[in-house]
XYZ file of C-alpha atoms in Angstrom:
643
model
C -16.689 46.060 98.527
C -20.307 45.716 97.753
C -21.599 45.735 94.245
C -23.706 48.680 93.190
C -27.321 48.336 93.861
C -29.461 47.087 90.953
C -32.671 48.771 90.005
C -35.364 46.703 88.350
C -38.158 48.135 86.261
C -41.422 46.647 85.199
C -43.054 47.786 81.963
C -46.841 47.730 81.871
C -48.916 48.598 78.828
C -52.526 49.519 79.335
C -54.893 49.707 76.431
C -58.440 50.678 75.980
C -60.601 47.873 74.726
C -62.153 50.338 72.242
C -58.891 51.612 70.871
C -57.322 50.435 67.527
C -54.603 47.844 67.442
C -51.154 49.336 67.256
C -49.065 48.123 64.258
C -46.049 50.392 64.265
C -46.533 51.222 60.537
C -46.265 54.928 61.100
C -43.033 54.511 63.009
C -41.626 52.301 60.240
C -42.454 54.964 57.656
C -40.836 57.583 59.842
C -37.792 55.323 60.256
C -37.406 54.864 56.440
C -37.744 58.565 55.860
C -35.184 59.255 58.610
C -32.729 56.864 56.933
C -33.345 58.480 53.541
C -32.631 61.928 55.054
C -29.452 60.571 56.605
C -28.083 59.749 53.132
C -25.816 62.316 51.560
C -27.020 64.301 48.568
C -24.718 62.310 46.276
C -26.057 58.975 47.553
C -29.660 60.079 47.089
C -28.860 61.278 43.555
C -27.312 57.907 42.625
C -30.330 55.990 43.907
C -32.747 58.237 42.004
C -30.672 57.910 38.804
C -30.692 54.097 39.001
C -34.457 54.060 39.529
C -34.960 56.349 36.537
C -32.679 54.143 34.423
C -34.708 51.039 35.296
C -37.889 52.816 34.279
C -36.397 53.822 30.906
C -35.264 50.253 30.182
C -38.687 48.972 31.072
C -40.390 51.397 28.692
C -37.988 50.567 25.869
C -38.368 46.820 26.249
C -42.159 46.924 26.224
C -42.626 47.826 22.486
C -39.848 45.405 21.522
C -41.633 42.522 23.220
C -44.926 43.592 21.733
C -43.340 43.805 18.292
C -41.989 40.289 18.619
C -45.449 38.967 19.412
C -46.909 40.917 16.522
C -44.246 39.486 14.188
C -45.069 35.989 15.420
C -48.718 36.593 14.700
C -47.861 37.842 11.185
C -46.163 34.538 10.405
C -49.124 32.520 11.705
C -52.088 34.483 10.304
C -53.381 32.506 7.359
C -56.426 33.858 5.543
C -58.423 31.848 3.064
C -59.293 34.947 1.080
C -55.633 35.263 0.067
C -55.571 31.754 -1.403
C -54.617 31.551 -5.053
C -54.207 28.693 -7.470
C -50.663 27.732 -8.273
C -49.083 25.837 -11.085
C -51.192 23.301 -12.956
C -50.922 19.813 -11.586
C -49.940 20.957 -8.094
C -52.242 21.374 -5.094
C -52.947 25.009 -4.183
C -51.212 26.291 -1.068
C -52.357 29.150 1.106
C -50.325 32.323 1.065
C -49.910 34.946 3.737
C -52.337 37.757 4.310
C -49.957 40.207 2.727
C -48.374 38.127 0.133
C -47.817 36.034 -2.885
C -47.910 32.336 -3.403
C -44.783 30.408 -2.755
C -43.970 28.201 -5.697
C -44.911 24.550 -5.629
C -42.480 21.842 -4.847
C -42.607 18.384 -6.269
C -40.600 15.516 -4.912
C -40.089 13.988 -1.498
C -39.606 16.053 1.637
C -40.100 19.396 -0.089
C -43.054 21.723 0.163
C -43.967 25.343 -0.407
C -42.523 27.416 2.419
C -44.294 30.395 3.899
C -41.372 31.235 6.127
C -38.052 29.499 6.638
C -38.817 25.949 7.593
C -42.618 26.387 7.504
C -44.626 24.000 5.350
C -48.391 24.154 5.194
C -50.426 20.997 4.962
C -54.075 20.117 5.197
C -55.244 22.536 2.507
C -59.007 22.063 1.940
C -60.256 21.268 -1.513
C -62.796 23.686 -3.059
C -66.367 23.429 -1.688
C -65.219 21.521 1.396
C -65.580 22.743 4.944
C -63.078 25.288 6.048
C -60.662 23.599 8.459
C -57.924 25.500 10.290
C -54.458 24.867 8.885
C -51.900 23.104 11.009
C -48.475 24.636 10.351
C -45.339 22.686 11.067
C -42.674 24.283 13.285
C -41.576 27.585 11.850
C -38.536 29.760 12.166
C -39.099 33.401 13.004
C -36.379 35.598 11.545
C -35.320 38.644 13.457
C -33.401 40.487 12.130
C -17.640 38.773 -1.306
C -16.217 38.414 -3.935
C -19.585 39.206 -5.335
C -21.822 39.579 -2.631
C -25.559 38.904 8.994
C -25.925 36.913 11.699
C -29.652 36.007 11.843
C -31.281 34.950 15.099
C -34.116 32.454 14.912
C -36.787 31.384 17.371
C -38.505 28.039 17.007
C -42.271 28.169 17.493
C -44.135 25.163 18.751
C -46.613 23.392 16.562
C -50.039 25.006 16.860
C -52.965 22.605 17.043
C -56.590 23.743 16.650
C -58.845 23.264 19.625
C -62.168 21.480 19.412
C -63.962 24.800 19.659
C -61.902 26.235 16.820
C -62.816 23.253 14.658
C -66.488 23.725 15.458
C -66.302 27.460 14.764
C -64.597 26.872 11.449
C -67.172 24.298 10.415
C -70.044 26.550 11.433
C -68.613 29.525 9.578
C -69.169 27.824 6.243
C -67.686 29.106 2.978
C -66.531 32.718 2.831
C -68.534 35.336 1.008
C -67.569 35.884 -2.623
C -66.469 39.450 -1.970
C -64.077 38.277 0.756
C -62.299 35.546 -1.142
C -60.760 35.158 -4.566
C -62.062 31.985 -6.230
C -59.626 29.143 -6.652
C -58.703 28.527 -10.251
C -59.311 25.011 -11.529
C -56.362 22.691 -11.113
C -55.098 21.307 -14.397
C -53.971 17.746 -14.768
C -51.575 18.697 -17.551
C -47.833 19.282 -17.283
C -46.509 22.096 -15.152
C -45.821 25.283 -17.117
C -42.224 25.806 -16.099
C -41.851 29.032 -18.070
C -44.784 30.528 -16.198
C -43.253 29.331 -12.939
C -40.136 31.380 -13.729
C -42.282 34.396 -14.582
C -44.102 34.002 -11.264
C -40.776 33.853 -9.428
C -39.628 37.004 -11.197
C -42.879 38.826 -10.433
C -42.582 37.874 -6.776
C -38.988 39.086 -6.603
C -39.885 42.254 -8.498
C -42.786 42.951 -6.139
C -40.410 42.986 -3.186
C -37.962 45.227 -5.019
C -40.673 47.619 -6.163
C -42.336 47.822 -2.747
C -39.255 48.197 -0.565
C -36.169 49.044 -2.652
C -37.315 50.848 -5.788
C -34.421 52.655 -7.455
C -31.871 51.289 -4.994
C -29.173 48.720 -5.615
C -30.400 45.678 -3.686
C -33.492 44.464 -1.870
C -33.338 43.326 1.756
C -36.541 41.285 1.676
C -36.744 40.095 5.279
C -36.456 43.559 6.820
C -38.382 45.077 3.885
C -35.646 47.593 3.202
C -32.773 48.088 0.782
C -29.014 48.060 0.537
C -26.892 50.492 -1.425
C -23.602 49.759 -3.183
C -23.154 52.328 -5.942
C -26.539 54.040 -5.726
C -27.289 53.304 -9.386
C -30.288 50.990 -9.191
C -28.218 47.855 -9.848
C -31.091 45.398 -9.505
C -33.318 47.367 -11.859
C -30.685 47.820 -14.573
C -29.462 44.227 -14.229
C -33.020 42.956 -14.734
C -33.992 45.031 -17.794
C -33.192 42.438 -20.449
C -34.616 39.646 -18.273
C -37.981 41.398 -18.266
C -37.801 41.817 -22.032
C -36.943 38.141 -22.574
C -39.705 36.975 -20.195
C -42.243 39.215 -21.924
C -43.074 41.219 -18.791
C -44.118 44.392 -20.607
C -45.655 46.244 -17.665
C -42.624 45.753 -15.438
C -40.283 46.687 -18.280
C -42.171 49.925 -18.956
C -41.943 50.894 -15.282
C -38.209 50.234 -15.243
C -37.637 52.105 -18.501
C -39.346 55.170 -17.059
C -36.996 55.097 -14.076
C -33.941 54.751 -16.325
C -35.076 57.736 -18.389
C -35.807 60.056 -15.487
C -33.741 58.870 -12.526
C -30.618 57.027 -13.711
C -27.846 59.615 -13.613
C -24.126 58.894 -13.737
C -22.907 62.358 -12.735
C -23.007 61.653 -9.008
C -19.885 61.760 -6.864
C -19.541 58.050 -6.127
C -16.861 55.381 -6.413
C -17.857 52.328 -8.432
C -16.033 49.086 -9.106
C -14.919 48.959 -12.748
C -15.682 45.261 -13.170
C -19.067 45.154 -11.428
C -20.391 48.331 -13.018
C -19.219 47.167 -16.453
C -20.784 43.707 -16.393
C -24.013 44.765 -14.661
C -24.734 48.323 -15.837
C -22.889 48.743 -19.134
C -23.599 45.158 -20.145
C -27.241 45.415 -19.112
C -27.804 48.649 -21.038
C -26.109 47.372 -24.199
C -28.061 44.128 -24.109
C -31.383 45.885 -23.569
C -30.625 48.227 -26.469
C -30.010 45.285 -28.788
C -33.164 43.464 -27.700
C -35.524 46.462 -27.671
C -33.949 48.797 -30.237
C -34.590 51.682 -27.828
C -31.788 54.253 -28.160
C -32.378 55.454 -24.589
C -30.353 52.487 -23.399
C -27.541 53.084 -25.894
C -27.284 56.713 -24.784
C -27.043 55.652 -21.153
C -24.430 53.041 -22.101
C -22.298 55.684 -23.816
C -22.507 57.870 -20.718
C -21.408 55.225 -18.212
C -18.808 53.789 -20.610
C -17.047 57.114 -21.044
C -17.096 57.754 -17.298
C -15.352 54.422 -16.609
C -12.417 55.131 -18.931
C -10.221 56.923 -16.323
C -9.619 53.487 -14.785
C -7.310 52.631 -17.693
C -5.032 55.648 -17.124
C -2.307 53.760 -15.257
C 1.447 53.420 -15.884
C 0.972 49.835 -17.050
C -2.396 50.213 -18.867
C -3.738 47.599 -16.434
C -6.831 49.345 -15.048
C -7.484 50.421 -11.481
C -10.302 48.654 -9.700
C -12.320 51.744 -8.719
C -13.563 54.841 -10.542
C -15.301 57.969 -9.301
C -17.751 58.473 -12.147
C -18.626 62.001 -11.041
C -15.086 63.337 -10.631
C -13.476 61.330 -13.434
C -10.743 59.907 -11.191
C -9.658 56.325 -10.552
C -7.659 54.518 -7.894
C -6.768 51.045 -6.633
C -8.167 49.653 -3.379
C -6.909 51.391 -0.243
C -4.952 48.332 0.866
C -3.067 47.447 -2.345
C -2.042 48.615 -5.799
C -3.082 45.255 -7.265
C -6.188 44.452 -9.272
C -7.653 40.974 -9.500
C -7.060 39.262 -12.806
C -10.735 38.449 -13.361
C -11.678 42.110 -12.959
C -9.256 43.493 -15.527
C -9.835 40.725 -18.102
C -13.637 40.479 -17.849
C -14.719 43.889 -19.161
C -13.671 43.260 -22.760
C -16.934 42.030 -24.299
C -18.766 45.148 -23.160
C -16.199 47.798 -24.128
C -15.500 46.152 -27.475
C -19.211 46.221 -28.286
C -19.446 49.850 -27.176
C -16.718 50.759 -29.678
C -18.535 48.891 -32.443
C -21.797 50.718 -31.751
C -20.292 54.189 -31.305
C -17.520 53.862 -33.897
C -15.188 55.197 -31.200
C -12.115 52.922 -30.993
C -10.865 54.134 -27.592
C -12.895 51.582 -25.635
C -11.772 48.553 -27.614
C -8.164 49.711 -27.744
C -8.027 50.037 -23.951
C -9.351 46.556 -23.206
C -7.455 44.870 -26.047
C -4.211 46.270 -24.637
C -4.929 44.524 -21.333
C -5.351 41.189 -23.117
C -2.158 41.675 -25.138
C -0.153 42.260 -21.984
C -1.625 39.296 -20.101
C -1.008 37.073 -23.132
C 2.742 37.689 -23.064
C 3.292 37.857 -19.282
C 5.603 35.335 -17.589
C 4.355 33.513 -14.517
C 1.658 31.311 -16.053
C 1.521 27.621 -15.208
C 0.517 25.674 -18.311
C -2.014 28.352 -19.192
C -3.203 28.898 -15.620
C -2.771 32.439 -14.317
C -2.245 33.930 -10.829
C -5.137 35.824 -9.233
C -3.558 39.299 -8.989
C -1.789 41.757 -11.268
C -0.097 45.019 -10.299
C -1.400 48.217 -11.876
C 2.007 49.945 -11.680
C 4.324 47.238 -13.003
C 1.807 45.281 -15.047
C 3.226 42.032 -13.615
C 1.518 39.107 -11.897
C 1.719 39.116 -8.093
C 1.034 36.429 -5.480
C 2.351 33.841 -7.871
C 1.977 30.136 -7.275
C -1.754 30.108 -6.470
C -4.062 28.926 -9.247
C -7.839 28.616 -9.151
C -10.861 28.789 -11.403
C -12.871 30.264 -8.561
C -13.117 33.799 -7.219
C -10.726 36.407 -8.679
C -9.761 34.313 -11.709
C -12.898 32.575 -13.008
C -14.160 34.892 -15.743
C -10.667 35.391 -17.229
C -10.987 31.898 -18.727
C -14.619 32.467 -19.704
C -13.821 35.695 -21.584
C -10.915 34.166 -23.505
C -13.374 31.928 -25.335
C -16.200 34.444 -25.566
C -14.061 37.237 -27.005
C -12.846 34.800 -29.650
C -16.464 33.947 -30.488
C -17.631 37.579 -30.345
C -14.976 38.698 -32.825
C -15.817 36.048 -35.407
C -13.143 33.525 -34.334
C -10.320 35.559 -35.834
C -8.179 36.414 -32.776
C -5.794 33.495 -32.490
C -4.050 34.650 -29.297
C -7.313 34.398 -27.384
C -7.978 30.885 -28.667
C -4.425 29.787 -27.900
C -4.633 31.070 -24.315
C -7.975 29.340 -23.811
C -6.856 25.958 -25.119
C -3.676 26.091 -23.028
C -5.722 26.922 -19.949
C -8.049 23.956 -20.471
C -5.038 21.664 -20.733
C -3.617 23.230 -17.565
C -6.859 22.541 -15.726
C -6.842 18.913 -16.823
C -3.205 18.482 -15.864
C -3.097 20.266 -12.496
C -6.589 20.881 -11.099
C -8.762 17.955 -12.169
C -9.419 15.130 -9.697
C -12.142 12.575 -8.926
C -13.779 11.811 -5.588
C -13.358 8.483 -3.857
C -16.989 7.532 -3.111
C -18.773 8.232 -6.436
C -15.923 9.105 -8.794
C -17.181 12.640 -9.354
C -14.876 14.814 -11.449
C -14.131 18.196 -9.890
C -11.779 21.164 -10.265
C -9.637 21.971 -7.223
C -6.992 24.590 -6.520
C -3.200 24.607 -6.565
C -1.209 26.548 -3.991
C 2.561 26.376 -4.405
C 2.371 22.870 -5.885
C 0.024 21.664 -3.139
C -3.404 20.505 -4.292
C -6.485 21.606 -2.374
C -9.754 19.730 -3.133
C -11.761 22.942 -2.763
C -14.215 24.073 -5.424
C -16.192 27.326 -5.382
C -19.719 27.306 -6.733
C -18.405 29.968 -9.117
C -16.439 27.216 -10.893
C -19.732 25.747 -12.105
C -19.562 28.217 -14.998
C -16.975 25.881 -16.524
C -19.256 23.087 -17.831
C -21.205 25.628 -19.863
C -18.085 27.316 -21.187
C -16.536 23.997 -22.211
C -19.767 23.006 -23.965
C -19.878 26.353 -25.769
C -16.331 25.825 -26.999
C -17.136 22.333 -28.264
C -20.185 23.734 -30.062
C -17.870 26.183 -31.802
C -15.549 23.510 -33.148
C -13.158 22.886 -30.276
C -12.224 19.290 -29.306
C -15.160 16.986 -28.538
C -13.435 15.896 -25.345
C -14.292 19.338 -23.978
C -17.962 18.359 -24.180
C -17.302 15.095 -22.344
C -15.519 16.970 -19.571
C -18.406 19.462 -19.473
C -20.890 16.635 -18.844
C -18.755 15.173 -16.054
C -18.404 18.536 -14.318
C -22.102 19.233 -14.800
C -22.896 16.084 -12.831
C -20.591 17.269 -10.052
C -22.233 20.689 -9.848
C -25.606 18.930 -9.725
C -24.384 16.801 -6.817
C -23.345 19.941 -4.953
C -27.091 20.648 -4.809
C -28.686 17.226 -4.311
C -26.297 16.168 -1.545
C -27.398 19.149 0.563
C -30.458 18.817 2.784
C -32.101 21.915 1.275
C -31.315 20.960 -2.318
C -29.217 24.131 -2.638
C -25.478 24.297 -3.168
C -23.058 25.815 -0.668
C -20.801 28.663 -1.706
C -17.728 26.417 -1.380
C -17.422 22.633 -1.329
C -14.554 20.366 -0.356
C -14.381 16.992 -2.083
C -13.251 13.714 -0.596
C -10.463 12.040 -2.522
C -10.914 8.916 -0.404
C -14.036 6.953 0.420
C -13.702 6.643 4.183
C -16.981 8.369 5.128
C -18.988 7.667 1.990
C -19.671 11.328 1.193
C -18.353 13.064 -1.899
C -18.925 16.588 -0.616
C -17.962 18.126 2.715
C -18.952 21.661 3.617
C -17.274 23.712 6.322
C -19.580 25.760 8.560
C -18.322 29.062 7.133
C -19.026 27.917 3.556
C -22.632 26.743 3.935
C -24.323 29.881 2.639
C -26.128 30.186 -0.675
C -26.302 33.530 -2.480
C -28.860 32.561 -5.171
C -25.999 32.198 -7.631
C -26.567 31.385 -11.327
C -23.493 29.426 -12.442
C -24.933 25.910 -12.256
C -28.168 26.957 -13.977
C -26.117 28.773 -16.621
C -24.253 25.561 -17.428
C -27.489 23.552 -17.409
C -28.807 25.936 -20.059
C -25.780 25.377 -22.321
C -25.786 21.612 -21.804
C -29.469 21.337 -22.617
C -29.185 23.569 -25.696
C -26.391 21.447 -27.138
C -27.512 17.956 -26.068
C -31.319 18.239 -25.678
C -31.041 15.859 -22.726
C -34.162 16.515 -20.579
C -32.378 15.624 -17.342
C -30.723 19.046 -17.378
C -34.133 20.698 -17.388
C -35.265 18.487 -14.523
C -32.194 19.428 -12.498
C -32.914 23.102 -13.083
C -36.532 22.611 -12.056
C -35.444 21.000 -8.801
C -33.243 24.002 -8.045
C -36.123 26.414 -8.675
C -38.316 24.421 -6.279
C -35.627 24.586 -3.608
C -35.350 28.352 -4.092
C -39.121 28.601 -3.644
C -39.071 26.396 -0.568
C -36.151 27.853 1.374
C -35.441 31.361 0.058
C -38.782 32.876 -0.928
C -39.990 35.674 1.356
C -43.791 35.985 1.621
C -43.947 39.771 1.305
C -41.866 39.760 -1.876
C -38.355 38.852 -2.939
C -35.951 35.998 -2.332
C -33.168 35.956 0.230
C -29.769 34.347 0.360
C -29.453 31.896 3.250
C -26.781 30.972 5.771
C -27.014 27.198 5.969
C -27.880 24.829 3.120
C -27.455 21.871 5.496
C -30.312 22.882 7.787
C -33.745 22.772 6.144
C -35.529 23.638 9.393
C -33.526 26.803 9.946
C -31.692 27.844 6.764
C -31.031 31.268 8.276
C -32.100 34.075 5.915
C -29.321 36.592 5.259
C -31.777 39.331 4.222
C -30.248 40.112 0.839
C -31.309 39.525 -2.742
C -28.358 40.030 -5.080
C -29.073 41.773 -8.374
C -27.805 38.741 -10.270
C -30.769 36.679 -9.087
C -32.944 38.670 -11.488
C -30.197 39.438 -13.995
C -28.835 35.900 -14.337
C -30.436 33.123 -12.291
C -34.046 33.548 -13.388
C -33.024 34.439 -16.949
C -31.041 31.228 -17.394
C -33.897 29.225 -15.870
C -36.315 30.707 -18.407
C -33.969 29.984 -21.304
C -33.412 26.451 -19.986
C -37.156 25.722 -20.046
C -37.859 27.476 -23.362
C -38.543 25.276 -26.388
C -37.683 28.089 -28.801
C -34.164 27.513 -30.185
C -34.285 30.941 -31.809
C -34.648 32.667 -28.448
C -31.133 34.078 -28.107
C -29.591 31.691 -30.601
C -26.085 30.840 -29.400
C -24.794 31.158 -32.952
C -25.877 34.804 -32.934
C -25.365 35.919 -29.331
C -22.688 35.568 -26.685
C -23.512 36.177 -23.025
C -21.334 38.309 -20.827
C -20.484 37.056 -17.351
C -23.648 38.709 -15.978
C -25.883 36.887 -18.517
C -26.400 39.920 -20.745
C -26.519 38.761 -24.396
C -24.446 40.710 -26.925
C -24.410 40.039 -30.666
C -21.654 38.033 -32.319
C -20.024 40.282 -34.867
C -20.627 39.497 -38.508
C -17.629 37.984 -40.215
C -15.625 40.290 -42.426
C -16.112 39.620 -46.133
C -13.466 37.343 -47.580
């Protein structure tokens, strides 16, 4: 069989020399369109949806990227016309275009910070040529017992070009209308009182600009946080403004209290926090100013808090709805913390004295009577929780002077002092507690022999000490001043040194929230800090104790320690646009990590105690005439009954 015949073809393409070159583009376009038409309607819809989604994401990301560059430029823009003189004896430092001066810092490795980790150097002296500043690497922030993950971008060091140097030199001095003149720099001692006033004004500026009438300032995001909706920061700071002599700021705040502070709103408040901050703040401001507006407001909030005491055991609930007049425990338990129920007594007792209405004092005195006779104490040390139904201690076996128990011990002594030293049960409980601390909680570190107060959990010692415990040196010193054993003062000095070391052993000069102490000397460090405990909330306890120790000993080192702390606050927590922020990491001076929150106690306590520490006037809140509540609000010591 023969194979089929094969036919061959020859293809020949003829083209005109004047015709255009063929590139097949039209056919390719037709081919793509044909393929698109071959897709089903569903497939074409999916493709179009994905394309539209990509376009939306692109549009959304564009302003975000632009905003980040604008934020970066805000950190770096430094204008000479915003320069102001700072404290006498310290070189002036340029501020931001929008903002205030950051306080000066004296000492090695510390400088005024414009942003976290940013230190400005190379400031020109007056009448010299204007030279561009060279900022060090900066951190750009994006964003409880009593109390945010922050992302940070490191910017490279910016060096001026030769042209920029020439332009700056050619520009010459700025016109007088464009720049505020630099005040002469004094060679005298730094005015530390004025430095505290400046810090307060800076914090108040942030609050007034971005959080006026709200509970807390969020200085980094220039916004506010709400807890009770009662202007906590403003009310907490009233007596501080009076003590610092800030008349304009006080008048502004008083006007808000008169017209805007209302307690009839339907809101749950914490009995303890609202008592120490609001009731205590109003009572204190009334005593200092004599203005009955504050007493009237104190009566209003005090009466609205009383439903908390209507429990089967007379141990108060933790929360009160001040609008509805109802109270309840937390959702997760029927317990209250011991510090909460035993640290409202100073305020309610004083309210009874002023109003001649005994119901307030009777309610809080009943709590103390019950706690006095309860079983379950350990040589004067008390558990952290108490049940509002049974009136008995719960979670027994755990003893601490930190969170949830701290101010119980503080108020034992202060109630005894407030009442004219006549209530023996209070004194007995306090003295027993001090002996219990010495017996069970006191230890010394291996490296430097620092004395510290740890915790006891079911007979197991834990070398953990909250910063809150740094109230204890001041309380011990106050007791010794009022006739208690002199050894209390010696212990106060030892613990004061330890609290000081919690600051100076940190790279930022600021204490962590919680420290762990080394009982052995293997690594040479007294203080270890776990990553979760490295935050600083601008707390006052160490400065409070420095104030007491200086008042009673007149040792200037306590003032110097307080000054160092203020400088560290100015360096690592001050926000250029106004306010101070708590930080995430006291071990990292280059990136301390702003948490974007200024607690009300920074104005109510921290700055107040700093001012009192630096004051040379022993009559300013004489400690023989006033006793401070746990939020630093001074209340008068009652006159002794005639013999």
